[in-house]
Coordinates of C-alpha atoms (C1' of nucleotides) in Angstrom, one line a residue:
Chain M
X1 CA -5.0 -1.1 -8.7
X2 CA -3.7 -3.3 -11.4
X3 CA -4.6 -7.0 -11.7
X4 CA -1.9 -9.5 -10.7
X5 CA -2.7 -11.5 -13.9
X6 CA -1.9 -8.4 -15.9
X7 CA 1.4 -7.8 -14.1
X8 CA 2.3 -11.5 -14.5
X9 CA 1.7 -11.2 -18.2
X10 CA 3.3 -7.8 -18.8
X11 CA 6.1 -7.2 -16.3
X12 CA 8.1 -5.3 -18.9
X13 CA 5.3 -2.9 -19.6
X14 CA 4.8 -2.1 -15.9
X15 CA 8.5 -1.4 -15.4
X16 CA 8.4 1.0 -18.4
X17 CA 5.3 2.7 -17.0
X18 CA 6.9 3.1 -13.6
X19 CA 10.0 4.7 -15.2
X20 CA 7.8 7.1 -17.2
X21 CA 6.2 8.2 -14.0
X22 CA 9.6 8.8 -12.4
X23 CA 9.3 6.0 -9.9
X24 CA 12.7 4.4 -9.2
X25 CA 13.4 0.7 -8.8
X26 CA 10.4 -0.4 -10.7
X27 CA 11.9 -3.7 -11.7
X28 CA 12.5 -4.6 -8.1
X29 CA 9.0 -3.8 -7.2
X30 CA 7.6 -5.9 -10.1
X31 CA 9.9 -8.8 -9.1
X32 CA 8.7 -8.6 -5.5
X33 CA 5.1 -8.7 -6.7
X34 CA 5.7 -11.7 -8.9
X35 CA 7.5 -13.6 -6.1
X36 CA 4.6 -13.0 -3.6
X37 CA 2.2 -14.0 -6.3
X38 CA 4.1 -17.2 -6.8
X39 CA 4.2 -18.0 -3.1
X40 CA 0.6 -17.2 -2.7
X41 CA -0.6 -19.4 -5.5
X42 CA 1.7 -22.4 -4.5
X43 CA 0.4 -22.4 -1.0
X44 CA -3.1 -22.0 -2.2
X45 CA -2.9 -24.9 -4.6
X46 CA -1.3 -27.2 -2.1
X47 CA -3.8 -26.3 0.6
X48 CA -6.7 -27.1 -1.8
X49 CA -5.3 -30.5 -2.3
X50 CA -5.1 -31.1 1.4
X51 CA -8.5 -29.7 2.0
X52 CA -10.0 -32.0 -0.6
X53 CA -8.5 -35.0 1.3
X54 CA -9.8 -33.7 4.6
X55 CA -13.3 -33.1 3.2
X56 CA -13.5 -36.6 1.8
X57 CA -12.4 -38.0 5.1
X58 CA -14.9 -36.0 7.0
X59 CA -17.6 -37.4 4.8
X60 CA -16.4 -40.9 5.6
X61 CA -16.5 -40.2 9.3
X62 CA -20.1 -38.9 8.8
X63 CA -21.1 -42.2 7.2
X64 CA -19.4 -44.3 9.9
X65 CA -21.1 -42.3 12.7
X66 CA -24.5 -42.7 11.1
X67 CA -23.9 -46.4 10.9
X68 CA -22.9 -46.4 14.6
X69 CA -19.4 -47.5 13.9
X70 CA -17.9 -45.1 16.4
X71 CA -14.6 -47.0 16.9
X72 CA -13.8 -46.9 13.2
X73 CA -14.7 -43.2 13.1
X74 CA -12.4 -42.4 16.0
X75 CA -9.5 -43.9 14.0
X76 CA -10.2 -41.6 11.1
X77 CA -10.7 -38.6 13.4
X78 CA -7.3 -39.2 14.9
X79 CA -5.7 -39.3 11.5
X80 CA -7.2 -35.9 10.6
X81 CA -5.2 -33.8 13.0
X82 CA -1.9 -33.7 11.2
X83 CA -3.8 -32.9 8.0
X84 CA -5.6 -30.1 9.7
X85 CA -2.3 -28.6 11.0
X86 CA -0.9 -28.6 7.5
X87 CA -4.0 -27.0 6.1
X88 CA -3.8 -24.3 8.7
X89 CA -0.1 -23.6 8.0
X90 CA -0.6 -23.4 4.3
X91 CA -3.5 -21.1 4.8
X92 CA -1.4 -18.8 6.9
X93 CA 1.4 -18.8 4.3
X94 CA -1.1 -18.0 1.6
X95 CA -2.8 -15.3 3.6
X96 CA 0.4 -13.5 4.5
X97 CA 1.7 -13.6 0.9
X98 CA -1.7 -12.3 -0.2
X99 CA -1.5 -9.5 2.3
X100 CA 2.0 -8.5 1.2
X101 CA 0.9 -8.7 -2.4
X102 CA -2.1 -6.5 -2.0
X103 CA 0.0 -3.9 -0.1
X104 CA 2.5 -4.0 -3.0
X105 CA -0.2 -3.6 -5.5
X106 CA -1.4 -0.4 -3.9
X107 CA 2.0 1.1 -4.6
X108 CA 1.8 0.5 -8.3
X109 CA 0.1 3.3 -10.2
X110 CA -2.0 3.0 -13.3
X111 CA -0.2 2.8 -16.6
X112 CA 0.0 6.0 -18.6
X113 CA -1.8 5.9 -22.0
X114 CA 0.5 5.9 -25.0
X115 CA -0.8 9.3 -26.0
X116 CA 0.5 10.8 -22.7
X117 CA 3.7 12.8 -23.2
X118 CA 6.9 12.0 -21.4
X119 CA 8.1 14.3 -18.7
X120 CA 8.3 14.5 -14.9
X121 CA 7.5 18.1 -14.1
X122 CA 4.8 20.7 -14.6
X123 CA 6.9 22.2 -17.4
X124 CA 6.4 19.0 -19.4
X125 CA 2.6 19.2 -19.5
X126 CA 1.5 20.0 -23.0
X127 CA -0.8 22.8 -23.8
X128 CA -2.9 21.3 -26.5
X129 CA -5.5 24.0 -26.9
X130 CA -6.1 27.6 -26.0
X131 CA -9.3 29.6 -26.1
X132 CA -9.7 33.3 -25.9
X133 CA -7.2 36.1 -25.7
X134 CA -5.2 37.1 -22.6
X135 CA -6.6 40.5 -22.0
X136 CA -4.6 43.7 -21.6
X137 CA -5.9 46.6 -19.5
X138 CA -5.4 50.3 -19.7
X139 CA -5.2 50.3 -15.9
X140 CA -3.5 47.9 -13.5
X141 CA -5.9 45.0 -13.1
X142 CA -6.7 44.0 -9.5
X143 CA -6.7 40.6 -8.0
X144 CA -10.1 39.2 -7.2
X145 CA -9.7 39.6 -3.4
X146 CA -9.4 43.3 -3.9
X147 CA -12.5 43.5 -6.0
X148 CA -14.4 41.1 -3.7
X149 CA -13.4 43.2 -0.7
X150 CA -14.5 46.4 -2.3
X151 CA -17.9 45.1 -3.1
X152 CA -18.4 43.1 0.0
X153 CA -18.6 39.8 -1.8
X154 CA -16.4 37.6 0.4
X155 CA -15.5 37.9 4.0
X156 CA -12.2 36.1 4.5
X157 CA -11.4 37.5 7.9
X158 CA -14.6 36.5 9.6
X159 CA -14.4 33.1 7.9
X160 CA -11.0 32.7 9.5
X161 CA -12.4 33.7 12.9
X162 CA -15.4 31.4 12.7
X163 CA -13.8 28.4 11.1
X164 CA -10.2 29.0 10.0
X165 CA -8.2 30.2 7.0
X166 CA -9.6 28.8 3.8
X167 CA -13.2 28.9 5.0
X168 CA -14.5 32.2 3.6
X169 CA -18.0 33.6 4.0
X170 CA -19.6 34.6 0.7
X171 CA -21.9 37.5 1.2
X172 CA -24.8 39.0 -0.7
X173 CA -23.9 39.0 -4.5
X174 CA -20.9 36.8 -3.7
X175 CA -23.2 34.2 -2.2
X176 CA -25.8 34.6 -5.0
X177 CA -23.1 34.4 -7.7
X178 CA -22.2 31.0 -6.3
X179 CA -25.8 29.8 -6.4
X180 CA -26.0 31.1 -10.0
X181 CA -22.9 29.3 -11.1
X182 CA -24.0 26.0 -9.4
X183 CA -27.4 26.2 -11.1
X184 CA -25.9 27.1 -14.5
X185 CA -23.4 24.2 -14.3
X186 CA -26.0 21.8 -13.1
X187 CA -28.6 22.9 -15.7
X188 CA -26.0 22.3 -18.4
X189 CA -24.8 19.0 -17.0
X190 CA -28.2 17.5 -16.5
X191 CA -28.9 17.7 -20.2
X192 CA -26.8 14.6 -20.4
X193 CA -26.1 13.3 -16.8
X194 CA -28.4 12.1 -14.1
X195 CA -28.5 14.6 -11.3
X196 CA -27.5 13.1 -8.0
X197 CA -27.5 14.5 -4.5
X198 CA -25.0 12.3 -2.8
X199 CA -23.9 11.8 0.9
X200 CA -21.4 14.4 1.8
X201 CA -19.6 12.0 4.1
X202 CA -18.2 8.6 3.0
X203 CA -16.9 5.6 4.9
X204 CA -13.4 4.1 4.7
X205 CA -14.3 1.5 2.1
X206 CA -15.5 4.2 -0.3
X207 CA -12.4 6.3 0.2
X208 CA -10.4 3.2 -0.6
X209 CA -12.5 2.5 -3.6
X210 CA -11.7 5.6 -5.5
X211 CA -8.1 5.7 -4.2
X212 CA -8.2 8.6 -1.7
X213 CA -6.9 6.0 0.7
X214 CA -4.3 5.0 1.5
X215 CA -2.0 7.4 -0.3
X216 CA -3.9 10.6 0.0
X217 CA -5.0 10.2 3.6
X218 CA -3.7 13.6 4.7
X219 CA -5.8 15.3 2.1
X220 CA -9.1 14.4 3.6
X221 CA -10.7 15.6 6.8
X222 CA -11.6 12.7 9.1
X223 CA -14.4 12.3 11.6
X224 CA -12.7 9.7 13.7
X225 CA -15.5 9.2 16.1
X226 CA -17.7 7.8 13.3
X227 CA -15.0 6.7 10.9
X228 CA -16.3 9.0 8.2
X229 CA -14.6 11.4 5.7
X230 CA -16.2 14.6 4.5
X231 CA -16.0 14.3 0.7
X232 CA -12.9 15.8 -0.9
X233 CA -14.8 15.6 -4.2
X234 CA -18.2 14.2 -5.4
X235 CA -16.2 11.7 -7.3
X236 CA -16.0 9.5 -4.2
X237 CA -19.7 8.9 -3.5
X238 CA -20.7 9.0 -7.2
X239 CA -18.1 6.4 -8.4
X240 CA -18.7 4.2 -5.4
X241 CA -22.5 4.1 -6.0
X242 CA -22.2 0.8 -7.8
X243 CA -19.4 -0.6 -5.7
X244 CA -19.5 -4.5 -5.5
X245 CA -22.2 -4.7 -8.1
X246 CA -22.5 -6.3 -11.5
X247 CA -24.3 -4.2 -14.1
X248 CA -26.0 -5.2 -17.3
X249 CA -24.0 -4.2 -20.4
X250 CA -27.1 -2.2 -21.5
X251 CA -26.8 -0.1 -18.4
X252 CA -23.6 1.4 -19.7
X253 CA -22.7 4.2 -19.9
X254 CA -23.7 5.4 -16.4
X255 CA -23.6 9.2 -16.3
X256 CA -23.9 11.1 -13.1
X257 CA -23.5 14.7 -12.1
X258 CA -23.7 16.3 -8.7
X259 CA -23.1 19.5 -6.9
X260 CA -21.3 19.2 -3.6
X261 CA -19.1 21.2 -1.3
X262 CA -15.6 19.7 -1.2
X263 CA -13.4 19.6 1.8
X264 CA -9.6 19.3 1.6
X265 CA -7.0 19.8 4.3
X266 CA -4.4 21.1 1.9
X267 CA -1.8 20.6 4.6
X268 CA 1.4 22.5 4.1
X269 CA 0.0 25.0 1.6
X270 CA 1.0 28.6 2.2
X271 CA 2.0 31.9 0.6
X272 CA 0.7 34.1 -2.2
X273 CA -0.4 31.2 -4.3
X274 CA -3.1 30.3 -1.8
X275 CA -4.3 33.8 -1.3
X276 CA -7.9 34.7 -1.8
X277 CA -9.9 32.0 -3.6
X278 CA -6.9 30.3 -5.0
X279 CA -6.9 27.4 -2.6
X280 CA -9.6 26.7 0.1
X281 CA -10.4 24.1 2.6
X282 CA -14.0 24.2 1.5
X283 CA -15.2 24.9 -2.0
X284 CA -18.1 24.1 -4.3
X285 CA -17.9 22.0 -7.3
X286 CA -20.1 20.3 -9.9
X287 CA -18.7 16.9 -10.8
X288 CA -19.4 14.6 -13.7
X289 CA -18.7 10.9 -13.6
X290 CA -19.1 8.1 -16.1
X291 CA -18.9 4.3 -15.9
X292 CA -18.3 3.0 -19.4
X293 CA -17.7 0.0 -21.5
X294 CA -13.9 -0.5 -21.7
X295 CA -13.9 0.1 -25.4
X296 CA -15.3 3.5 -25.1
X297 CA -13.5 5.2 -22.2
X298 CA -11.0 7.2 -24.3
X299 CA -13.8 8.6 -26.5
X300 CA -15.8 9.4 -23.4
X301 CA -12.8 11.2 -21.9
X302 CA -12.9 13.6 -24.9
X303 CA -16.7 14.2 -24.5
X304 CA -16.4 14.9 -20.8
X305 CA -13.5 17.3 -21.5
X306 CA -15.7 19.0 -24.0
X307 CA -18.6 19.2 -21.6
X308 CA -16.4 21.1 -19.1
X309 CA -15.0 23.4 -21.8
X310 CA -18.4 24.3 -23.0
X311 CA -19.0 26.0 -19.6
X312 CA -15.8 28.0 -19.8
X313 CA -16.7 29.1 -23.4
X314 CA -20.2 30.1 -22.3
X315 CA -18.7 32.2 -19.5
X316 CA -16.4 33.8 -22.0
X317 CA -13.2 33.1 -20.0
X318 CA -9.8 32.6 -21.7
X319 CA -8.6 29.1 -20.8
X320 CA -6.1 26.5 -21.9
X321 CA -6.2 22.8 -22.0
X322 CA -3.2 20.8 -20.7
X323 CA -2.5 17.2 -21.4
X324 CA -0.7 16.0 -18.3
X325 CA 2.7 14.4 -18.8
X326 CA 3.4 10.9 -17.4
X327 CA 5.1 12.3 -14.2
X328 CA 2.3 14.7 -13.3
X329 CA -0.5 12.3 -14.0
X330 CA -2.5 11.3 -11.0
X331 CA -1.6 7.9 -9.4
X332 CA -4.9 6.2 -10.5
X333 CA -5.2 7.8 -14.0
X334 CA -4.0 6.7 -17.4
X335 CA -4.8 10.0 -19.0
X336 CA -5.7 13.4 -17.7
X337 CA -6.6 16.9 -19.0
X338 CA -6.4 20.0 -16.8
X339 CA -8.3 23.1 -17.8
X340 CA -6.9 26.4 -16.6
X341 CA -8.5 29.8 -16.7
X342 CA -6.6 33.0 -17.0
X343 CA -6.4 35.0 -13.8
X344 CA -6.1 38.5 -15.2
X345 CA -5.4 40.1 -11.8
X346 CA -2.7 37.7 -10.8
X347 CA -1.5 37.0 -14.4
X348 CA -1.3 33.3 -14.0
X349 CA -3.3 30.2 -15.0
X350 CA -5.7 28.7 -12.4
X351 CA -6.8 25.1 -12.6
X352 CA -10.6 24.8 -12.6
X353 CA -11.1 21.3 -13.9
X354 CA -9.4 18.0 -14.2
X355 CA -10.8 15.3 -16.4
X356 CA -9.4 11.8 -16.1
X357 CA -9.7 8.3 -17.3
X358 CA -9.0 5.7 -14.7
X359 CA -9.7 2.7 -17.0
X360 CA -10.4 -0.3 -14.7
X361 CA -8.0 0.8 -12.0
X362 CA -10.7 2.1 -9.6
X363 CA -13.2 -0.4 -10.9
X364 CA -11.0 -3.3 -9.8
X365 CA -10.7 -1.8 -6.3
X366 CA -14.4 -1.2 -6.1
X367 CA -15.3 -4.4 -7.9
X368 CA -17.7 -2.8 -10.4
X369 CA -18.4 -5.1 -13.4
X370 CA -20.8 -5.6 -16.2
X371 CA -22.1 -8.8 -17.7
X372 CA -21.3 -8.8 -21.4
X373 CA -24.3 -9.4 -23.6
X374 CA -22.4 -11.8 -25.7
X375 CA -22.0 -14.0 -22.6
X376 CA -18.9 -14.8 -20.7
X377 CA -17.6 -13.6 -17.4
X378 CA -18.3 -10.2 -15.9
X379 CA -15.8 -7.6 -16.9
X380 CA -14.6 -4.5 -15.1
X381 CA -16.1 -1.2 -16.2
X382 CA -14.0 1.9 -16.8
X383 CA -14.5 4.9 -14.6
X384 CA -14.0 8.6 -15.5
X385 CA -14.6 11.8 -13.8
X386 CA -14.2 15.5 -14.3
X387 CA -15.0 18.8 -12.7
X388 CA -17.6 20.9 -14.5
X389 CA -16.5 23.0 -12.8
X390 CA -14.9 24.0 -9.5
X391 CA -16.3 27.3 -8.4
X392 CA -13.9 29.5 -6.5
X393 CA -11.3 30.0 -9.2
X394 CA -14.0 30.5 -11.7
X395 CA -15.4 33.3 -9.5
X396 CA -11.8 34.7 -9.2
X397 CA -11.3 34.7 -13.0
X398 CA -14.8 36.2 -13.7
X399 CA -14.1 39.1 -11.4
X400 CA -10.6 39.7 -12.6
X401 CA -11.3 39.3 -16.3
X402 CA -14.5 41.4 -16.4
X403 CA -13.2 44.2 -14.2
X404 CA -13.4 47.8 -15.4
X405 CA -11.7 50.9 -14.2
X406 CA -12.1 51.9 -10.6
X407 CA -12.6 48.3 -9.3
X408 CA -15.9 47.8 -11.0
X409 CA -16.8 44.6 -12.7
X410 CA -19.4 43.0 -15.0
X411 CA -20.7 39.5 -15.2
X412 CA -21.2 37.4 -18.4
X413 CA -24.7 37.3 -20.0
X414 CA -25.2 33.6 -19.6
X415 CA -25.5 34.2 -15.8
X416 CA -28.1 36.9 -16.2
X417 CA -31.1 34.5 -15.9
X418 CA -29.5 33.1 -12.7
X419 CA -29.0 36.5 -11.1
X420 CA -32.4 38.2 -10.5
Chain F
rG1 C1' -30.0 6.9 23.2
rG2 C1' -33.3 2.4 25.3
rA3 C1' -36.0 -2.4 24.2
rG4 C1' -37.0 -6.2 20.7
rG5 C1' -36.6 -8.8 15.8
rG6 C1' -33.7 -9.9 11.6
rG7 C1' -29.6 -10.4 7.6
rU8 C1' -29.6 -17.2 2.9
rG9 C1' -28.6 -17.0 -4.7
rG10 C1' -31.5 -11.2 -9.4
rC11 C1' -36.1 -11.2 -6.1
rA12 C1' -39.2 -14.0 -2.7
rG13 C1' -38.4 -17.8 0.7
rA14 C1' -37.1 -23.1 3.1
rG15 C1' -33.2 -25.0 5.7
rU16 C1' -30.8 -25.4 13.5
rG17 C1' -24.3 -29.8 13.1
rG18 C1' -22.9 -34.8 8.3
rU19 C1' -22.7 -35.4 0.1
rC20 C1' -26.3 -28.1 1.5
rG21 C1' -23.6 -24.3 -3.1
rA22 C1' -28.0 -24.8 -0.6
rA23 C1' -35.4 -27.0 -1.5
rU24 C1' -39.4 -24.4 -3.7
rG25 C1' -41.7 -20.2 -6.3
rC26 C1' -40.9 -15.9 -9.4
rA27 C1' -37.7 -13.6 -12.9
rC28 C1' -34.2 -14.6 -16.8
rU29 C1' -31.9 -17.8 -21.1
rG30 C1' -32.4 -21.9 -24.7
rG31 C1' -35.6 -25.7 -26.6
rU32 C1' -40.5 -28.4 -27.7
rC33 C1' -45.5 -27.2 -29.1
rU34 C1' -48.0 -22.9 -32.2
rU35 C1' -49.5 -19.5 -38.4
rG36 C1' -47.5 -16.0 -34.4
rA37 C1' -47.9 -15.1 -29.3
rA38 C1' -49.5 -16.7 -24.5
rA39 C1' -50.0 -21.1 -21.7
rA40 C1' -47.9 -25.8 -20.8
rC41 C1' -43.7 -28.9 -20.8
rC42 C1' -38.2 -29.9 -20.9
rA43 C1' -33.4 -27.9 -20.0
rG44 C1' -30.1 -24.2 -18.2
rC45 C1' -29.3 -20.2 -15.0
rG46 C1' -24.3 -17.0 -8.7
rU47 C1' -19.1 -15.3 -7.8
rA48 C1' -13.9 -15.8 -7.1
rC49 C1' -9.6 -18.6 -7.2
rC50 C1' -6.4 -23.1 -8.5
rG51 C1' -5.7 -26.6 -12.7
rC52 C1' -3.9 -27.9 -19.9
rA53 C1' -8.1 -30.7 -18.6
rG54 C1' -11.3 -34.1 -16.0
rG55 C1' -12.0 -31.6 -11.8
rG56 C1' -11.2 -29.1 -7.2
rU57 C1' -11.4 -25.1 -3.3
rA58 C1' -13.8 -21.0 -1.0
rC59 C1' -18.1 -18.0 -0.3
rC60 C1' -25.4 -18.4 3.2
rG61 C1' -23.9 -9.6 6.2
rG62 C1' -18.0 -9.0 7.8
rG63 C1' -14.2 -11.1 11.0
rG64 C1' -12.8 -14.7 14.7
rG65 C1' -13.8 -19.4 17.4
rU66 C1' -15.8 -24.6 18.7
rU67 C1' -15.9 -29.4 15.9
rC68 C1' -13.3 -34.9 12.3
rG69 C1' -17.4 -31.9 9.9
rA70 C1' -20.8 -25.2 10.5
rA71 C1' -25.8 -21.7 6.6
rU72 C1' -26.9 -24.3 11.2
rC73 C1' -23.4 -23.7 17.9
rC74 C1' -20.3 -19.5 20.4
rC75 C1' -17.8 -14.4 20.4
rU76 C1' -17.4 -9.8 18.0
rC77 C1' -18.3 -6.0 14.4
rC78 C1' -21.5 -3.9 10.6
rC79 C1' -26.2 -3.2 8.5
rC80 C1' -31.7 -3.3 8.2
rC81 C1' -36.7 -3.4 10.5
rU82 C1' -40.4 -2.5 14.7
rC83 C1' -41.7 0.1 19.2
rC84 C1' -40.2 4.1 22.8
rG85 C1' -37.3 8.6 23.6
rC86 C1' -35.1 12.9 21.3
rC87 C1' -35.0 16.0 17.0
rA88 C1' -34.4 19.8 11.5

RNA sequence: GGAGGGGUGGCAGAGUGGUCGAAUGCACUGGUCUUGAAAACCAGCGUACCGCAGGGUACCGGGGGUUCGAAUCCCUCCCCCUCCGCCA
């Protein structure tokens, strides 16, 4: 979330940002925030003054009691009660304003970076880079589910029987191909990032920290008996690792990578676009996360984007890089790239990675700061993350792009060492 | 799952109702001394909020309560440790 001090100082900028994101009535929202903030601080200030008086009086009572002057003490004690009532009421006013304020703050998204293009729909995302050629075939290319079925790589039907739609079994080479990709991705990532094997379930506080809660609640599975959420992405445990901690400036940047399965409910999805591996309830992903000094986060965004692209290049898959427009940008992000591979059998682009800068938006929620070496108060870090990469659509693209006549396929050379 | 013990500042560890935001030690920072370093000595050293400032308020796992006054008493939740049981 944004800091109130920031909103107080830049109301106009916030309104502008809300407009860019296509959120109506931004000005009213900002006014409401400023009003609650004012009420909160007024009550707080007044309560402090009263509390100060009460504390002083209590100390006097203590002195009198010790001296055995009980009658004098009783007079002071009697005088305290109205003060106590006032303090209590002011405290309640402050608390309720603070509550309203923090609820309002959760509805204000992060501010799009100046380099983010205007626009409200998918069509306004800007393709800033394209790699490789869209292939043409001398036969009709098949979608991956046909190829997978023919070769017994994936069993969607039994997955549906045993767990449900969106929970496929990967079999034999299909299973091994997953293991190969995970290892290839991790081996590449660990050249720069610390490898982490995180918890696959997180608690409510963690889900709040990275912003899955409250607005994306329906996206996660929920183990209500234990109050836990199966991770929708490794971003959640990795970014929360340092929650409520103060780091040394020299600790930065923190660089983590992790392979995890990811679980998403994907409620309401249906139709041809979710067929095969296009959209699943459980999928595998290698995630990269960084916590950086505020001055470096936009440079780091570019390096992380490059790290993800290196993998696609090595796999020799045609892909494009989109710079998300203001309206399509995630709620918590200031700038976001999506990488999409070409699905030769479906003739469409499939998102396999999203790389984002959250600046201090998540860090404020999680209270992750660093102590500047030059002295001064602890400052919020910036957080970033990216997929490097999400597996199922990469598998789909590999099968479709590398298919040959009669439903055969090959796999890129980089994977050979991983496929004994 | 059962029984018991415990959560205090970066760490260790005092403190069981009245100037306790909290002794002491270690670590850390600055200074003195030294050719330099170590040692010794002196000083500093949590976070958040309010205030132009002097200063103030809150925080001793979280939340609630008793009291004029709570780290200290009560309730509740969370977490950790030990023993037993179960278990990949």
